[in-house]
Coordinates of C-alpha atoms in Angstrom, one line a residue:
X1 CA -18.0 -9.8 11.5
X2 CA -18.7 -6.1 11.1
X3 CA -22.1 -4.4 11.3
X4 CA -23.7 -1.2 12.4
X5 CA -23.4 -2.5 15.8
X6 CA -19.4 -2.7 15.3
X7 CA -17.4 -6.0 16.1
X8 CA -19.2 -9.5 16.1
X9 CA -17.6 -12.6 17.6
X10 CA -14.1 -13.1 16.3
X11 CA -13.8 -15.6 13.4
X12 CA -11.9 -18.9 14.2
X13 CA -8.2 -18.7 13.4
X14 CA -7.0 -20.1 10.1
X15 CA -6.0 -23.7 10.5
X16 CA -2.6 -22.9 9.0
X17 CA -1.2 -19.7 10.4
X18 CA 1.1 -17.1 8.6
X19 CA 4.6 -17.5 9.8
X20 CA 6.3 -14.7 11.8
X21 CA 5.2 -11.1 12.3
X22 CA 2.6 -10.1 9.9
X23 CA 2.9 -6.7 8.3
X24 CA 0.0 -6.3 5.9
X25 CA -3.2 -7.8 5.0
X26 CA -5.6 -7.3 1.9
X27 CA -9.0 -8.8 0.7
X28 CA -9.4 -9.2 -2.9
X29 CA -11.9 -7.0 -4.5
X30 CA -14.6 -9.7 -4.7
X31 CA -14.3 -10.6 -1.1
X32 CA -13.6 -14.2 -1.7
X33 CA -10.0 -14.3 -0.6
X34 CA -7.7 -12.7 2.1
X35 CA -3.8 -12.4 1.9
X36 CA -1.3 -11.7 4.6
X37 CA 2.4 -10.5 4.2
X38 CA 4.6 -11.7 6.9
X39 CA 8.3 -12.0 8.0
X40 CA 9.2 -15.7 7.6
X41 CA 9.0 -18.1 4.8
X42 CA 6.7 -18.6 2.7
X43 CA 6.5 -14.6 3.4
X44 CA 3.0 -14.4 1.8
X45 CA 0.0 -16.7 3.0
X46 CA -3.6 -16.5 1.4
X47 CA -6.9 -18.0 2.2
X48 CA -10.3 -18.2 0.7
X49 CA -13.0 -16.2 2.6
X50 CA -16.6 -16.5 3.1
X51 CA -19.2 -15.8 5.6
X52 CA -17.7 -18.4 7.7
X53 CA -14.2 -16.7 7.8
X54 CA -11.0 -18.4 6.7
X55 CA -10.9 -21.4 4.5
X56 CA -8.1 -23.8 3.8
X57 CA -4.9 -22.0 2.9
X58 CA -4.1 -21.8 -0.7
X59 CA -0.8 -23.5 -1.9
X60 CA 2.2 -21.3 -1.6
X61 CA 3.3 -19.6 -4.6
X62 CA 5.9 -21.9 -6.6
X63 CA 8.3 -19.1 -6.6
X64 CA 8.3 -17.2 -3.2
X65 CA 8.9 -13.6 -2.4
X66 CA 12.7 -13.5 -1.6
X67 CA 12.4 -12.2 2.0
X68 CA 10.4 -10.5 4.9
X69 CA 7.5 -9.2 3.2
X70 CA 6.0 -5.9 4.2
X71 CA 3.0 -5.2 2.1
X72 CA 0.5 -7.1 -0.1
X73 CA -2.1 -5.6 -2.7
X74 CA -4.6 -7.2 -5.1
X75 CA -5.1 -5.5 -8.4
X76 CA -8.6 -3.6 -8.7
X77 CA -10.0 -6.6 -11.1
X78 CA -8.7 -9.3 -8.5
X79 CA -6.5 -11.1 -11.0
X80 CA -3.1 -10.1 -9.8
X81 CA -1.5 -10.1 -6.3
X82 CA 1.7 -8.3 -5.5
X83 CA 3.9 -8.6 -2.6
X84 CA 6.7 -6.0 -1.5
X85 CA 9.7 -7.4 0.5
X86 CA 13.1 -6.6 2.0
X87 CA 15.2 -8.3 -0.6
X88 CA 15.8 -8.0 -4.3
X89 CA 13.7 -7.9 -6.4
X90 CA 11.8 -5.8 -3.7
X91 CA 8.4 -6.6 -5.5
X92 CA 7.1 -9.9 -6.7
X93 CA 3.8 -10.3 -8.7
X94 CA 1.6 -13.3 -9.4
X95 CA -1.6 -14.0 -11.3
X96 CA -4.6 -14.5 -9.0
X97 CA -7.7 -16.9 -9.4
X98 CA -10.0 -18.9 -7.5
X99 CA -7.2 -21.5 -7.3
X100 CA -4.7 -19.1 -5.7
X101 CA -1.3 -18.1 -7.0
X102 CA -0.4 -18.5 -10.6
X103 CA 3.2 -18.5 -12.0
X104 CA 5.2 -15.4 -11.0
X105 CA 5.4 -12.7 -13.4
X106 CA 8.9 -11.7 -14.5
X107 CA 10.7 -9.0 -12.2
X108 CA 10.4 -5.5 -13.8
X109 CA 13.6 -4.8 -15.9
X110 CA 14.6 -2.0 -13.7
X111 CA 14.0 -3.0 -10.1
X112 CA 12.7 -0.9 -7.2
X113 CA 15.8 0.2 -5.0
X114 CA 16.2 -1.1 -1.4
X115 CA 13.5 -2.4 0.8
X116 CA 9.9 -2.6 -0.6
X117 CA 7.6 -1.1 1.9
X118 CA 4.3 -0.9 0.3
X119 CA 2.6 -1.5 -3.2
X120 CA -0.5 -0.1 -4.8
X121 CA -2.3 -0.6 -8.1
X122 CA -3.8 2.4 -9.7
X123 CA -7.6 2.3 -9.8
X124 CA -7.7 1.5 -13.5
X125 CA -5.2 -1.3 -12.9
X126 CA -2.9 0.0 -15.5
X127 CA -0.1 1.1 -13.2
X128 CA 1.7 -0.3 -10.2
X129 CA 3.7 1.7 -7.7
X130 CA 6.1 0.5 -4.9
X131 CA 7.3 2.7 -1.7
X132 CA 11.0 1.7 -1.2
X133 CA 13.7 2.5 1.4
X134 CA 16.3 3.6 -1.0
X135 CA 16.5 6.4 -3.7
X136 CA 14.3 7.2 -5.7
X137 CA 12.0 6.1 -2.7
X138 CA 9.0 5.5 -5.0
X139 CA 9.0 3.5 -8.4
X140 CA 6.1 3.1 -10.7
X141 CA 5.3 0.9 -13.7
X142 CA 2.8 0.5 -16.4
X143 CA 0.9 -2.7 -15.6
X144 CA -0.8 -5.0 -18.2
X145 CA -1.8 -8.9 -18.6
X146 CA 2.1 -9.3 -19.5
X147 CA 3.1 -7.9 -16.1
X148 CA 5.5 -4.9 -15.5
X149 CA 6.1 -2.6 -18.2
X150 CA 9.0 -0.1 -18.8
X151 CA 9.6 1.9 -15.5
X152 CA 8.0 5.3 -15.5
X153 CA 10.6 8.1 -15.2
X154 CA 11.2 9.3 -11.7
X155 CA 9.5 12.3 -10.3
X156 CA 11.6 15.4 -11.0
X157 CA 11.2 16.1 -7.1
X158 CA 11.6 13.0 -5.2
X159 CA 10.5 12.1 -1.8
X160 CA 13.3 13.1 0.5
X161 CA 13.9 9.7 2.3
X162 CA 12.5 6.3 3.1
X163 CA 8.9 6.0 1.8
X164 CA 6.7 3.7 3.7
X165 CA 3.2 3.9 1.9
X166 CA 2.0 4.9 -1.6
X167 CA -1.6 5.6 -2.6
X168 CA -3.4 6.6 -5.8
X169 CA -6.4 8.9 -5.7
X170 CA -9.9 7.1 -6.6
X171 CA -10.0 8.9 -9.8
X172 CA -6.3 7.9 -10.7
X173 CA -5.2 11.4 -11.2
X174 CA -2.9 11.6 -8.3
X175 CA -0.3 9.8 -6.3
X176 CA 0.8 10.3 -2.8
X177 CA 3.8 9.1 -0.7
X178 CA 4.1 9.0 3.0
X179 CA 7.8 9.2 4.1
X180 CA 10.6 9.9 6.7
X181 CA 11.8 13.4 6.9
X182 CA 9.9 16.8 6.3
X183 CA 7.5 17.5 4.4
X184 CA 6.4 13.7 5.6
X185 CA 4.0 13.5 2.7
X186 CA 4.7 14.2 -1.2
X187 CA 2.0 14.2 -3.7
X188 CA 2.2 14.3 -7.5
X189 CA -0.4 14.5 -10.3
X190 CA -0.5 11.1 -12.3
X191 CA -1.4 10.4 -15.8
X192 CA -0.6 7.7 -18.5
X193 CA 2.7 9.3 -18.6
X194 CA 3.4 8.9 -15.0
X195 CA 4.5 11.6 -12.5
X196 CA 3.6 15.1 -13.0
X197 CA 5.1 18.2 -11.2
X198 CA 5.0 17.8 -7.5
X199 CA 2.1 19.5 -5.7
X200 CA 2.9 22.3 -3.2
X201 CA 3.4 20.9 0.4
X202 CA 0.6 21.6 2.4
X203 CA 0.8 24.7 4.6
X204 CA 0.8 23.0 7.8
X205 CA 2.8 19.7 7.5
X206 CA 2.3 16.4 9.4
X207 CA 4.4 16.8 12.7
X208 CA 6.7 14.0 11.9
X209 CA 7.6 10.8 10.0
X210 CA 4.6 9.9 7.5
X211 CA 3.8 6.2 8.0
X212 CA 0.5 5.9 6.2
X213 CA -1.6 7.8 3.7
X214 CA -5.2 7.2 2.3
X215 CA -7.4 9.3 -0.1
X216 CA -11.2 9.3 0.8
X217 CA -13.4 7.3 -1.5
X218 CA -14.9 10.5 -3.3
X219 CA -11.2 11.9 -3.5
X220 CA -12.1 15.2 -1.8
X221 CA -9.9 14.5 1.3
X222 CA -6.4 13.0 2.2
X223 CA -5.3 11.8 5.7
X224 CA -1.8 11.0 6.7
X225 CA -0.9 8.8 9.8
X226 CA 2.5 9.8 11.4
X227 CA 4.6 9.8 14.4
X228 CA 4.3 12.4 16.9
X229 CA 1.1 14.2 18.2
X230 CA -1.6 14.5 16.7
X231 CA -0.6 11.2 15.0
X232 CA -3.0 11.8 12.1
X233 CA -3.4 14.9 9.9
X234 CA -6.1 15.5 7.2
X235 CA -6.6 17.9 4.4
X236 CA -9.1 18.7 1.8
X237 CA -7.9 17.5 -1.7
X238 CA -8.6 18.8 -5.0
X239 CA -7.0 19.2 -8.4
X240 CA -4.9 21.9 -6.9
X241 CA -3.6 19.6 -4.2
X242 CA -3.7 20.0 -0.5
X243 CA -6.2 22.3 1.0
X244 CA -6.3 23.9 4.6
X245 CA -5.7 21.3 7.1
X246 CA -8.8 20.1 9.0
X247 CA -8.8 20.6 12.7
X248 CA -7.4 17.7 14.7
X249 CA -9.7 15.3 16.3
X250 CA -10.8 16.4 19.8
X251 CA -9.6 13.1 21.2
X252 CA -6.3 12.1 19.6
X253 CA -4.8 8.8 18.8
X254 CA -2.7 7.8 21.8
X255 CA 0.5 6.8 20.1
X256 CA 2.6 6.8 16.8
X257 CA 0.3 6.5 13.7
X258 CA 1.2 3.8 11.3
X259 CA -1.9 3.2 8.9
X260 CA -5.1 5.2 8.1
X261 CA -8.2 4.3 6.1
X262 CA -11.6 6.0 5.3
X263 CA -15.0 3.8 5.3
X264 CA -16.1 3.0 1.7
X265 CA -19.2 5.1 2.0

């Protein structure tokens, strides 16, 4: 439980645990379900969620993700769940309801390339993006009730290497990717046409491999979790892109940064 006082007493573990190492977790927008992506079959596990904690595990999807799953995300309306994994097709998506997983959507006609590391829906739910381990390192598709649409054209300037996380801005007018190799964070305008011309890199780059990225709820800041000190770097964000880097926190995180999140208010 969480309150203004911080952590409450840990909820009881689910009766049926995820199998293997867990690599991602997401609540659906209505807060009545929680899903975990993990390293062993069935590769994604979901439970009802209530004030009492975990409910009885939902049945596995009829068609499982094909391998080690690294990330999971619900659509903004909560009617779809998407999972990224190590083996082709790299992303699997299912309808979601109070009954759990529906029949898997058809794979995209043009698959993401390589390992799927992270998946995100746009705020309006009309696009889905996948961060991957092989060129072009990020793939995006229109999304509708029919599932994946025709893949958007790759950005003209690609992320330089493996991409670990992709995030849309709250207004849906930008998309950012955290990745290996300098500049460690790459951002683009986003529209119904897909990727725009890459924003200029921040004047002061994150110090090493970008592992996580998040926009603030109001969309006026962006933060990157990365390897090597200071392990987290944040910037103002506007329609012009990155602003002048904020000062580092007085007390730094003590090791490699892998994920970053803002409060919801």
